[in-house]
PDB file of C-alpha atoms in Angstrom:
ATOM      1  CA  UNK J   1       9.009 -22.146  -3.881  1.00 78.00           C
ATOM      2  CA  UNK J   2       6.389 -21.058  -2.221  1.00 88.00           C
ATOM      3  CA  UNK J   3       6.113 -22.332   1.402  1.00 91.00           C
ATOM      4  CA  UNK J   4       4.278 -21.192   4.301  1.00 93.00           C
ATOM      5  CA  UNK J   5       6.646 -18.843   6.655  1.00 94.00           C
ATOM      6  CA  UNK J   6       5.601 -17.232  10.362  1.00 95.00           C
ATOM      7  CA  UNK J   7       2.502 -15.962   9.599  1.00 97.00           C
ATOM      8  CA  UNK J   8       1.080 -18.526   7.419  1.00 97.00           C
ATOM      9  CA  UNK J   9       1.637 -21.005   9.311  1.00 96.00           C
ATOM     10  CA  UNK J  10       0.571 -19.474  12.914  1.00 97.00           C
ATOM     11  CA  UNK J  11      -2.980 -18.324  10.815  1.00 97.00           C
ATOM     12  CA  UNK J  12      -3.060 -22.049  10.103  1.00 97.00           C
ATOM     13  CA  UNK J  13      -2.903 -22.935  13.738  1.00 97.00           C
ATOM     14  CA  UNK J  14      -4.595 -19.812  14.851  1.00 97.00           C
ATOM     15  CA  UNK J  15      -7.783 -19.444  11.547  1.00 96.00           C
ATOM     16  CA  UNK J  16     -11.420 -19.591  12.192  1.00 95.00           C
ATOM     17  CA  UNK J  17     -12.778 -20.385   8.512  1.00 92.00           C
ATOM     18  CA  UNK J  18     -15.095 -18.440   6.780  1.00 95.00           C
ATOM     19  CA  UNK J  19     -16.823 -17.797   4.156  1.00 94.00           C
ATOM     20  CA  UNK J  20     -14.757 -16.437   2.102  1.00 95.00           C
ATOM     21  CA  UNK J  21     -16.895 -13.993   0.335  1.00 95.00           C
ATOM     22  CA  UNK J  22     -19.344 -12.753   3.257  1.00 95.00           C
ATOM     23  CA  UNK J  23     -15.023 -12.222   4.003  1.00 96.00           C
ATOM     24  CA  UNK J  24     -13.729  -9.756   1.442  1.00 96.00           C
ATOM     25  CA  UNK J  25     -17.152  -8.175   1.063  1.00 96.00           C
ATOM     26  CA  UNK J  26     -17.558  -7.025   4.815  1.00 96.00           C
ATOM     27  CA  UNK J  27     -13.174  -6.203   4.479  1.00 96.00           C
ATOM     28  CA  UNK J  28     -13.704  -3.625   1.897  1.00 94.00           C
ATOM     29  CA  UNK J  29     -16.535  -1.825   3.272  1.00 94.00           C
ATOM     30  CA  UNK J  30     -14.565  -1.562   6.351  1.00 94.00           C
ATOM     31  CA  UNK J  31     -11.646   0.014   4.382  1.00 93.00           C
ATOM     32  CA  UNK J  32     -13.967   2.584   2.091  1.00 89.00           C
ATOM     33  CA  UNK J  33     -17.052   2.882   4.672  1.00 87.00           C
ATOM     34  CA  UNK J  34     -15.583   3.961   7.841  1.00 84.00           C
ATOM     35  CA  UNK J  35     -13.077   6.954   5.738  1.00 78.00           C
ATOM     36  CA  UNK J  36     -15.305   8.272   3.661  1.00 76.00           C
ATOM     37  CA  UNK J  37     -17.668   8.746   7.494  1.00 76.00           C
ATOM     38  CA  UNK J  38     -14.113  10.112   9.327  1.00 74.00           C
ATOM     39  CA  UNK J  39     -12.938  11.462   6.909  1.00 69.00           C
ATOM     40  CA  UNK J  40     -16.311  13.361   5.032  1.00 65.00           C
ATOM     41  CA  UNK J  41     -17.993  14.473   8.567  1.00 64.00           C
ATOM     42  CA  UNK J  42     -15.399  14.449  11.755  1.00 66.00           C
ATOM     43  CA  UNK J  43     -11.699  15.822  10.123  1.00 66.00           C
ATOM     44  CA  UNK J  44     -12.782  18.965   8.561  1.00 64.00           C
ATOM     45  CA  UNK J  45     -14.719  19.812  11.145  1.00 65.00           C
ATOM     46  CA  UNK J  46     -12.236  19.751  13.849  1.00 65.00           C
ATOM     47  CA  UNK J  47      -9.230  21.355  11.612  1.00 67.00           C
ATOM     48  CA  UNK J  48     -11.886  24.144  10.388  1.00 68.00           C
ATOM     49  CA  UNK J  49     -10.044  26.513  13.059  1.00 65.00           C
ATOM     50  CA  UNK J  50      -6.385  26.297  11.437  1.00 68.00           C
ATOM     51  CA  UNK J  51      -5.917  29.170   9.390  1.00 65.00           C
ATOM     52  CA  UNK J  52      -4.127  27.298   6.694  1.00 67.00           C
ATOM     53  CA  UNK J  53      -6.695  24.555   6.535  1.00 70.00           C
ATOM     54  CA  UNK J  54      -9.016  26.534   5.358  1.00 68.00           C
ATOM     55  CA  UNK J  55      -6.768  28.039   1.701  1.00 71.00           C
ATOM     56  CA  UNK J  56      -6.823  24.008   1.595  1.00 76.00           C
ATOM     57  CA  UNK J  57      -7.830  23.927  -1.758  1.00 75.00           C
ATOM     58  CA  UNK J  58     -11.260  21.492  -2.241  1.00 73.00           C
ATOM     59  CA  UNK J  59      -9.111  19.162  -3.729  1.00 77.00           C
ATOM     60  CA  UNK J  60      -6.633  18.711  -0.873  1.00 81.00           C
ATOM     61  CA  UNK J  61      -9.026  18.740   1.937  1.00 80.00           C
ATOM     62  CA  UNK J  62     -10.519  15.379   0.138  1.00 81.00           C
ATOM     63  CA  UNK J  63      -7.524  13.330   0.327  1.00 85.00           C
ATOM     64  CA  UNK J  64      -7.093  14.857   4.176  1.00 86.00           C
ATOM     65  CA  UNK J  65     -10.091  13.446   4.573  1.00 84.00           C
ATOM     66  CA  UNK J  66      -9.862  10.636   3.069  1.00 86.00           C
ATOM     67  CA  UNK J  67      -5.989   9.663   4.647  1.00 90.00           C
ATOM     68  CA  UNK J  68      -7.593  10.441   7.900  1.00 89.00           C
ATOM     69  CA  UNK J  69     -10.661   8.392   7.912  1.00 88.00           C
ATOM     70  CA  UNK J  70      -8.158   5.299   7.890  1.00 93.00           C
ATOM     71  CA  UNK J  71      -7.620   5.287  11.331  1.00 92.00           C
ATOM     72  CA  UNK J  72     -11.249   4.503  11.608  1.00 92.00           C
ATOM     73  CA  UNK J  73     -11.257   1.522   9.884  1.00 94.00           C
ATOM     74  CA  UNK J  74      -7.298   0.786  10.858  1.00 96.00           C
ATOM     75  CA  UNK J  75      -8.901  -0.022  14.187  1.00 96.00           C
ATOM     76  CA  UNK J  76     -12.165  -1.697  12.362  1.00 96.00           C
ATOM     77  CA  UNK J  77     -10.266  -3.678  10.778  1.00 97.00           C
ATOM     78  CA  UNK J  78      -7.987  -4.679  13.105  1.00 98.00           C
ATOM     79  CA  UNK J  79     -11.025  -6.043  16.177  1.00 97.00           C
ATOM     80  CA  UNK J  80     -13.035  -7.759  12.874  1.00 97.00           C
ATOM     81  CA  UNK J  81      -9.276  -9.036  12.634  1.00 98.00           C
ATOM     82  CA  UNK J  82      -8.889 -10.383  15.769  1.00 97.00           C
ATOM     83  CA  UNK J  83     -12.533 -11.026  16.392  1.00 96.00           C
ATOM     84  CA  UNK J  84     -13.959 -12.898  14.068  1.00 96.00           C
ATOM     85  CA  UNK J  85     -11.327 -14.785  12.702  1.00 97.00           C
ATOM     86  CA  UNK J  86      -9.543 -15.267  16.332  1.00 97.00           C
ATOM     87  CA  UNK J  87      -6.855 -15.008  14.228  1.00 98.00           C
ATOM     88  CA  UNK J  88      -3.093 -12.826  16.644  1.00 97.00           C
ATOM     89  CA  UNK J  89      -0.804 -10.077  16.191  1.00 97.00           C
ATOM     90  CA  UNK J  90       1.557 -12.845  15.372  1.00 97.00           C
ATOM     91  CA  UNK J  91      -0.350 -14.045  12.417  1.00 97.00           C
ATOM     92  CA  UNK J  92      -1.392 -10.709  10.860  1.00 98.00           C
ATOM     93  CA  UNK J  93       2.351  -9.742  10.354  1.00 97.00           C
ATOM     94  CA  UNK J  94       2.557  -6.801  13.383  1.00 98.00           C
ATOM     95  CA  UNK J  95       5.530  -8.609  15.236  1.00 96.00           C
ATOM     96  CA  UNK J  96       8.688  -8.694  14.658  1.00 96.00           C
ATOM     97  CA  UNK J  97      11.049  -7.726  15.996  1.00 96.00           C
ATOM     98  CA  UNK J  98      12.940  -6.149  12.956  1.00 96.00           C
ATOM     99  CA  UNK J  99       9.746  -4.508  11.873  1.00 96.00           C
ATOM    100  CA  UNK J 100      11.578  -0.388  12.555  1.00 97.00           C
ATOM    101  CA  UNK J 101      14.491  -1.695  10.630  1.00 97.00           C
ATOM    102  CA  UNK J 102      12.347  -3.571   7.989  1.00 97.00           C
ATOM    103  CA  UNK J 103      10.136  -0.694   8.189  1.00 98.00           C
ATOM    104  CA  UNK J 104      12.499   1.702   6.917  1.00 97.00           C
ATOM    105  CA  UNK J 105      13.797  -1.387   3.954  1.00 97.00           C
ATOM    106  CA  UNK J 106      10.460  -0.463   3.020  1.00 98.00           C
ATOM    107  CA  UNK J 107      10.679   3.405   2.647  1.00 98.00           C
ATOM    108  CA  UNK J 108      13.871   2.981   0.621  1.00 98.00           C
ATOM    109  CA  UNK J 109      12.214  -0.176  -1.401  1.00 98.00           C
ATOM    110  CA  UNK J 110       8.585   2.419  -2.469  1.00 97.00           C
ATOM    111  CA  UNK J 111      10.537   5.768  -3.067  1.00 98.00           C
ATOM    112  CA  UNK J 112      13.172   4.136  -5.165  1.00 97.00           C
ATOM    113  CA  UNK J 113      10.305   2.388  -6.940  1.00 97.00           C
ATOM    114  CA  UNK J 114       8.557   5.341  -7.650  1.00 96.00           C
ATOM    115  CA  UNK J 115      10.765   7.800  -7.888  1.00 97.00           C
ATOM    116  CA  UNK J 116      12.500   5.584 -11.246  1.00 96.00           C
ATOM    117  CA  UNK J 117       9.527   6.123 -12.395  1.00 95.00           C
ATOM    118  CA  UNK J 118       9.468  10.178 -12.617  1.00 95.00           C
ATOM    119  CA  UNK J 119      13.266  10.176 -13.584  1.00 95.00           C
ATOM    120  CA  UNK J 120      12.116   7.967 -16.762  1.00 94.00           C
ATOM    121  CA  UNK J 121       9.210  10.470 -17.405  1.00 94.00           C
ATOM    122  CA  UNK J 122      11.900  13.603 -17.268  1.00 94.00           C
ATOM    123  CA  UNK J 123      14.662  12.151 -19.097  1.00 94.00           C
ATOM    124  CA  UNK J 124      11.539  10.892 -22.110  1.00 94.00           C
ATOM    125  CA  UNK J 125      10.858  14.925 -21.878  1.00 94.00           C
ATOM    126  CA  UNK J 126       6.981  13.399 -20.908  1.00 95.00           C
ATOM    127  CA  UNK J 127       6.243  15.847 -17.857  1.00 94.00           C
ATOM    128  CA  UNK J 128       6.586  19.041 -17.733  1.00 94.00           C
ATOM    129  CA  UNK J 129       7.913  19.817 -13.877  1.00 94.00           C
ATOM    130  CA  UNK J 130       8.261  23.374 -12.097  1.00 95.00           C
ATOM    131  CA  UNK J 131       9.287  23.486  -7.948  1.00 95.00           C
ATOM    132  CA  UNK J 132       6.149  24.554  -5.679  1.00 93.00           C
ATOM    133  CA  UNK J 133       7.747  24.136  -2.632  1.00 92.00           C
ATOM    134  CA  UNK J 134       7.893  27.705  -1.944  1.00 90.00           C
ATOM    135  CA  UNK J 135       3.560  27.326  -1.826  1.00 84.00           C
ATOM    136  CA  UNK J 136       3.703  24.272   0.670  1.00 91.00           C
ATOM    137  CA  UNK J 137       3.648  25.147   4.037  1.00 89.00           C
ATOM    138  CA  UNK J 138       5.717  22.468   6.419  1.00 92.00           C
ATOM    139  CA  UNK J 139       3.450  22.080   9.101  1.00 89.00           C
ATOM    140  CA  UNK J 140       0.454  20.621   5.992  1.00 89.00           C
ATOM    141  CA  UNK J 141       2.963  18.726   4.972  1.00 93.00           C
ATOM    142  CA  UNK J 142       3.709  17.183   7.723  1.00 94.00           C
ATOM    143  CA  UNK J 143      -0.013  16.172   8.185  1.00 90.00           C
ATOM    144  CA  UNK J 144       0.065  15.015   4.371  1.00 92.00           C
ATOM    145  CA  UNK J 145       3.056  12.628   5.732  1.00 96.00           C
ATOM    146  CA  UNK J 146       1.276  11.058   8.252  1.00 95.00           C
ATOM    147  CA  UNK J 147      -1.622  10.447   5.943  1.00 93.00           C
ATOM    148  CA  UNK J 148      -0.121   8.802   3.919  1.00 96.00           C
ATOM    149  CA  UNK J 149       1.837   6.546   6.874  1.00 97.00           C
ATOM    150  CA  UNK J 150      -1.483   5.922   8.339  1.00 96.00           C
ATOM    151  CA  UNK J 151      -3.341   5.101   4.905  1.00 95.00           C
ATOM    152  CA  UNK J 152      -0.786   2.684   3.802  1.00 96.00           C
ATOM    153  CA  UNK J 153      -0.386   0.664   6.730  1.00 98.00           C
ATOM    154  CA  UNK J 154      -4.801   0.789   7.076  1.00 97.00           C
ATOM    155  CA  UNK J 155      -4.484  -0.566   3.174  1.00 96.00           C
ATOM    156  CA  UNK J 156      -1.757  -3.581   3.736  1.00 98.00           C
ATOM    157  CA  UNK J 157      -3.226  -4.892   7.418  1.00 98.00           C
ATOM    158  CA  UNK J 158      -6.513  -5.282   5.623  1.00 97.00           C
ATOM    159  CA  UNK J 159      -5.283  -7.126   1.899  1.00 97.00           C
ATOM    160  CA  UNK J 160      -2.280  -8.945   3.613  1.00 97.00           C
ATOM    161  CA  UNK J 161      -1.799  -8.803   7.421  1.00 98.00           C
ATOM    162  CA  UNK J 162      -5.882 -10.470   7.068  1.00 98.00           C
ATOM    163  CA  UNK J 163      -6.613 -10.972   3.071  1.00 97.00           C
ATOM    164  CA  UNK J 164      -3.649 -12.779   2.628  1.00 98.00           C
ATOM    165  CA  UNK J 165      -2.781 -14.984   5.072  1.00 98.00           C
ATOM    166  CA  UNK J 166      -6.389 -16.296   4.799  1.00 97.00           C
ATOM    167  CA  UNK J 167      -6.805 -17.237   1.387  1.00 97.00           C
ATOM    168  CA  UNK J 168      -2.953 -18.498   2.354  1.00 97.00           C
ATOM    169  CA  UNK J 169      -4.018 -20.956   5.140  1.00 96.00           C
ATOM    170  CA  UNK J 170      -7.285 -21.663   3.348  1.00 95.00           C
ATOM    171  CA  UNK J 171      -5.786 -22.577  -1.091  1.00 94.00           C
ATOM    172  CA  UNK J 172      -1.828 -21.836  -0.684  1.00 96.00           C
ATOM    173  CA  UNK J 173       0.637 -19.116  -0.728  1.00 96.00           C
ATOM    174  CA  UNK J 174       0.783 -18.768  -4.815  1.00 96.00           C
ATOM    175  CA  UNK J 175      -3.432 -18.482  -4.801  1.00 97.00           C
ATOM    176  CA  UNK J 176      -3.092 -15.738  -1.954  1.00 97.00           C
ATOM    177  CA  UNK J 177      -0.822 -13.127  -3.904  1.00 97.00           C
ATOM    178  CA  UNK J 178      -3.418 -13.906  -6.398  1.00 97.00           C
ATOM    179  CA  UNK J 179      -6.002 -13.114  -5.180  1.00 97.00           C
ATOM    180  CA  UNK J 180      -5.768 -10.343  -2.536  1.00 96.00           C
ATOM    181  CA  UNK J 181      -4.099  -8.488  -5.129  1.00 97.00           C
ATOM    182  CA  UNK J 182      -7.198  -8.569  -7.614  1.00 97.00           C
ATOM    183  CA  UNK J 183      -8.879  -7.176  -4.511  1.00 96.00           C
ATOM    184  CA  UNK J 184      -6.796  -4.787  -4.559  1.00 95.00           C
ATOM    185  CA  UNK J 185      -7.163  -3.753  -7.887  1.00 94.00           C
ATOM    186  CA  UNK J 186     -10.416  -3.401  -8.192  1.00 93.00           C
ATOM    187  CA  UNK J 187     -10.721  -1.805  -5.150  1.00 90.00           C
ATOM    188  CA  UNK J 188      -9.746   1.191  -7.093  1.00 86.00           C
ATOM    189  CA  UNK J 189     -12.575   0.771  -9.563  1.00 85.00           C
ATOM    190  CA  UNK J 190     -14.271   3.509  -9.063  1.00 76.00           C
ATOM    191  CA  UNK J 191     -10.777   6.495  -9.424  1.00 77.00           C
ATOM    192  CA  UNK J 192     -10.963   8.844 -12.365  1.00 78.00           C
ATOM    193  CA  UNK J 193      -9.366   7.582 -15.660  1.00 79.00           C
ATOM    194  CA  UNK J 194      -8.763   4.157 -14.480  1.00 85.00           C
ATOM    195  CA  UNK J 195      -9.506   1.324 -16.893  1.00 87.00           C
ATOM    196  CA  UNK J 196      -8.006  -1.622 -18.176  1.00 90.00           C
ATOM    197  CA  UNK J 197      -4.366  -0.648 -17.810  1.00 91.00           C
ATOM    198  CA  UNK J 198      -4.594   1.079 -14.364  1.00 92.00           C
ATOM    199  CA  UNK J 199      -5.406  -2.372 -13.207  1.00 94.00           C
ATOM    200  CA  UNK J 200      -3.402  -4.461 -14.419  1.00 95.00           C
ATOM    201  CA  UNK J 201      -0.520  -1.783 -12.617  1.00 95.00           C
ATOM    202  CA  UNK J 202      -2.705  -2.319  -9.453  1.00 95.00           C
ATOM    203  CA  UNK J 203      -2.111  -5.123  -9.648  1.00 97.00           C
ATOM    204  CA  UNK J 204       1.036  -5.894  -9.679  1.00 97.00           C
ATOM    205  CA  UNK J 205       1.588  -4.115  -7.075  1.00 97.00           C
ATOM    206  CA  UNK J 206      -0.627  -5.488  -5.014  1.00 97.00           C
ATOM    207  CA  UNK J 207       2.131  -8.423  -5.992  1.00 98.00           C
ATOM    208  CA  UNK J 208       4.505  -7.178  -5.268  1.00 98.00           C
ATOM    209  CA  UNK J 209       3.127  -5.215  -1.584  1.00 98.00           C
ATOM    210  CA  UNK J 210       2.305  -9.176  -1.170  1.00 98.00           C
ATOM    211  CA  UNK J 211       6.247 -10.787  -2.204  1.00 97.00           C
ATOM    212  CA  UNK J 212       7.403  -8.149   0.282  1.00 98.00           C
ATOM    213  CA  UNK J 213       4.710  -8.564   3.655  1.00 98.00           C
ATOM    214  CA  UNK J 214       5.720 -12.846   2.181  1.00 97.00           C
ATOM    215  CA  UNK J 215       9.789 -12.567   2.133  1.00 96.00           C
ATOM    216  CA  UNK J 216       9.178 -10.578   5.885  1.00 96.00           C
ATOM    217  CA  UNK J 217       7.124 -11.682   7.693  1.00 96.00           C
ATOM    218  CA  UNK J 218       6.361  -8.514   8.438  1.00 98.00           C
ATOM    219  CA  UNK J 219       3.379  -5.525   7.414  1.00 98.00           C
ATOM    220  CA  UNK J 220       5.280  -2.450   8.506  1.00 98.00           C
ATOM    221  CA  UNK J 221       7.755  -3.373   5.403  1.00 98.00           C
ATOM    222  CA  UNK J 222       4.823  -3.388   1.990  1.00 98.00           C
ATOM    223  CA  UNK J 223       3.369  -1.006   4.896  1.00 98.00           C
ATOM    224  CA  UNK J 224       6.042   1.777   4.690  1.00 98.00           C
ATOM    225  CA  UNK J 225       6.686   1.657   0.941  1.00 98.00           C
ATOM    226  CA  UNK J 226       2.761   1.508   0.493  1.00 98.00           C
ATOM    227  CA  UNK J 227       2.933   4.674   1.856  1.00 97.00           C
ATOM    228  CA  UNK J 228       6.455   6.406   0.608  1.00 97.00           C
ATOM    229  CA  UNK J 229       4.952   5.221  -2.909  1.00 97.00           C
ATOM    230  CA  UNK J 230       1.911   7.364  -2.264  1.00 95.00           C
ATOM    231  CA  UNK J 231       3.291  10.000  -0.905  1.00 96.00           C
ATOM    232  CA  UNK J 232       6.145  10.363  -3.027  1.00 96.00           C
ATOM    233  CA  UNK J 233       4.071  10.588  -6.197  1.00 94.00           C
ATOM    234  CA  UNK J 234       1.797  13.482  -4.166  1.00 92.00           C
ATOM    235  CA  UNK J 235       3.657  15.156  -1.771  1.00 94.00           C
ATOM    236  CA  UNK J 236       6.876  15.228  -3.626  1.00 96.00           C
ATOM    237  CA  UNK J 237       6.838  15.351  -7.830  1.00 95.00           C
ATOM    238  CA  UNK J 238       3.271  16.477  -7.717  1.00 92.00           C
ATOM    239  CA  UNK J 239       1.295  14.197  -9.841  1.00 90.00           C
ATOM    240  CA  UNK J 240      -2.574  12.492  -9.187  1.00 85.00           C
ATOM    241  CA  UNK J 241      -1.847  10.028  -7.165  1.00 87.00           C
ATOM    242  CA  UNK J 242      -4.775   6.170  -8.292  1.00 84.00           C
ATOM    243  CA  UNK J 243      -6.428   8.656 -10.117  1.00 72.00           C
ATOM    244  CA  UNK J 244      -7.292  10.679  -7.106  1.00 76.00           C
ATOM    245  CA  UNK J 245      -7.006  14.938  -7.904  1.00 70.00           C
ATOM    246  CA  UNK J 246      -3.709  16.109  -7.701  1.00 74.00           C
ATOM    247  CA  UNK J 247      -2.093  17.847  -4.597  1.00 82.00           C
ATOM    248  CA  UNK J 248      -0.988  21.637  -3.841  1.00 87.00           C
ATOM    249  CA  UNK J 249       0.951  20.719  -1.237  1.00 90.00           C
ATOM    250  CA  UNK J 250       4.037  18.796  -3.422  1.00 94.00           C
ATOM    251  CA  UNK J 251       7.697  20.142  -3.750  1.00 96.00           C
ATOM    252  CA  UNK J 252       7.351  20.071  -7.418  1.00 95.00           C
ATOM    253  CA  UNK J 253       4.201  20.077 -10.377  1.00 93.00           C
ATOM    254  CA  UNK J 254       4.471  17.401 -12.888  1.00 93.00           C
ATOM    255  CA  UNK J 255       2.215  17.849 -15.803  1.00 92.00           C
ATOM    256  CA  UNK J 256       1.975  14.265 -17.365  1.00 92.00           C
ATOM    257  CA  UNK J 257       3.018  14.576 -21.160  1.00 92.00           C
ATOM    258  CA  UNK J 258       2.296  13.209 -24.334  1.00 87.00           C
ATOM    259  CA  UNK J 259       1.684   9.294 -25.026  1.00 90.00           C
ATOM    260  CA  UNK J 260      -0.510   8.369 -22.141  1.00 90.00           C
ATOM    261  CA  UNK J 261       0.393   4.933 -22.209  1.00 90.00           C
ATOM    262  CA  UNK J 262       4.060   5.831 -21.172  1.00 93.00           C
ATOM    263  CA  UNK J 263       2.534   8.437 -19.078  1.00 91.00           C
ATOM    264  CA  UNK J 264      -1.031   6.739 -17.737  1.00 90.00           C
ATOM    265  CA  UNK J 265      -2.537   9.985 -18.466  1.00 87.00           C
ATOM    266  CA  UNK J 266      -5.245  11.150 -15.837  1.00 83.00           C
ATOM    267  CA  UNK J 267      -4.695   8.395 -13.666  1.00 88.00           C
ATOM    268  CA  UNK J 268      -1.293   9.469 -12.925  1.00 88.00           C
ATOM    269  CA  UNK J 269       1.679   6.964 -13.625  1.00 92.00           C
ATOM    270  CA  UNK J 270       0.358   4.000 -11.889  1.00 92.00           C
ATOM    271  CA  UNK J 271      -1.451   3.690 -15.093  1.00 92.00           C
ATOM    272  CA  UNK J 272       0.949   3.791 -17.889  1.00 93.00           C
ATOM    273  CA  UNK J 273       4.002   1.375 -19.793  1.00 94.00           C
ATOM    274  CA  UNK J 274       6.575   3.236 -17.471  1.00 95.00           C
ATOM    275  CA  UNK J 275       5.187   2.079 -14.410  1.00 95.00           C
ATOM    276  CA  UNK J 276       4.512  -1.439 -15.472  1.00 96.00           C
ATOM    277  CA  UNK J 277       8.383  -2.446 -16.430  1.00 94.00           C
ATOM    278  CA  UNK J 278      10.148  -1.124 -13.823  1.00 96.00           C
ATOM    279  CA  UNK J 279       7.214  -3.336 -11.289  1.00 97.00           C
ATOM    280  CA  UNK J 280       8.087  -6.210 -13.270  1.00 96.00           C
ATOM    281  CA  UNK J 281      11.794  -5.159 -12.222  1.00 96.00           C
ATOM    282  CA  UNK J 282      10.787  -5.346  -8.457  1.00 97.00           C
ATOM    283  CA  UNK J 283       8.723  -8.176  -8.251  1.00 97.00           C
ATOM    284  CA  UNK J 284      11.568 -10.058 -10.774  1.00 96.00           C
ATOM    285  CA  UNK J 285      14.495  -8.686  -7.459  1.00 95.00           C
ATOM    286  CA  UNK J 286      11.641 -10.081  -4.849  1.00 96.00           C
ATOM    287  CA  UNK J 287      11.182 -13.914  -6.517  1.00 95.00           C
ATOM    288  CA  UNK J 288      14.922 -13.874  -6.078  1.00 93.00           C
ATOM    289  CA  UNK J 289      14.803 -12.729  -2.318  1.00 89.00           C
ATOM    290  CA  UNK J 290      12.184 -15.707  -1.932  1.00 90.00           C
ATOM    291  CA  UNK J 291      13.725 -17.880  -3.775  1.00 87.00           C
ATOM    292  CA  UNK J 292      16.786 -16.793  -0.639  1.00 83.00           C
ATOM    293  CA  UNK J 293      14.365 -17.090   2.268  1.00 74.00           C
ATOM    294  CA  UNK J 294      13.473 -20.788   0.490  1.00 70.00           C
ATOM    295  CA  UNK J 295      16.375 -21.962  -0.084  1.00 68.00           C
ATOM    296  CA  UNK J 296      17.301 -20.673   3.657  1.00 65.00           C
ATOM    297  CA  UNK J 297      14.874 -21.760   5.504  1.00 56.00           C
ATOM    298  CA  UNK J 298      16.192 -25.751   3.446  1.00 47.00           C
ATOM    299  CA  UNK J 299      18.776 -25.406   4.879  1.00 51.00           C
ATOM    300  CA  UNK J 300      18.276 -24.578   8.432  1.00 44.00           C
ATOM    301  CA  UNK J 301      15.709 -27.667   8.242  1.00 34.00           C
ATOM    302  CA  UNK J 302      18.079 -29.724   7.142  1.00 42.00           C
ATOM    303  CA  UNK J 303      20.321 -28.603  10.251  1.00 42.00           C
ATOM    304  CA  UNK J 304      17.723 -29.202  13.122  1.00 33.00           C
ATOM    305  CA  UNK J 305      17.840 -33.032  12.220  1.00 29.00           C
TER     306      UNK J 305
END
């Protein structure tokens, strides 16, 4: 079912063999440490003269710092992939001619997925929801959105463009999807409220993003889904994002109530059963897309010969 796609074939052609453990450790460090430095030191000093930023709650300042700190992570991961692994833009899924169209499709996919979870909360009376748009500064709201765009792209570049294609070239597509999704989930270990069910759900979300990358050969497809999944949680519906404190810059305020097994409790909806079954449905949909893609590829191959 999982044949090599275009980016994996290109990765196999150009990739330098490296120790997988060293590769994973370095990538995790390049993902976490630079954003802590840039987000914790440089970014707050840059915005401290802006009145709207000064009035933000400490939790929102922390979130913004972490989001914009991913800029440095992205640059370092890209350079590392090019110099250490010999990757090119095509092997990392950066050159798809339909990337703008795919970005919009990914945005719709991510937003629809989290909206499905949110509607379940409302229908089942598992959330107290109140409007908050009157307290939202449009400029700061836009700054949050751009931050989520940067963060979503950065994490997808690391987990899918680099890690997934490395493992796919070395060990096959199935192991690559499992391995990079496990690493993606492990990277959330330190978040508040993390446990077994959040681990499973974050792993499944990694599988979803992996399948999106695989079926499209385009990193912008899962990057957009990642961005809008997080942005809608944090700044539209006002829900904790992967255990990160609830933002005060959100159009709605959502307080999870009732059965934490369903809602995810302190970790947010990503740790609940309602998200789990939505993820399963999304994976089934994407697997159908993978099957259809490979059938079409097989037909094209036969027609060529």
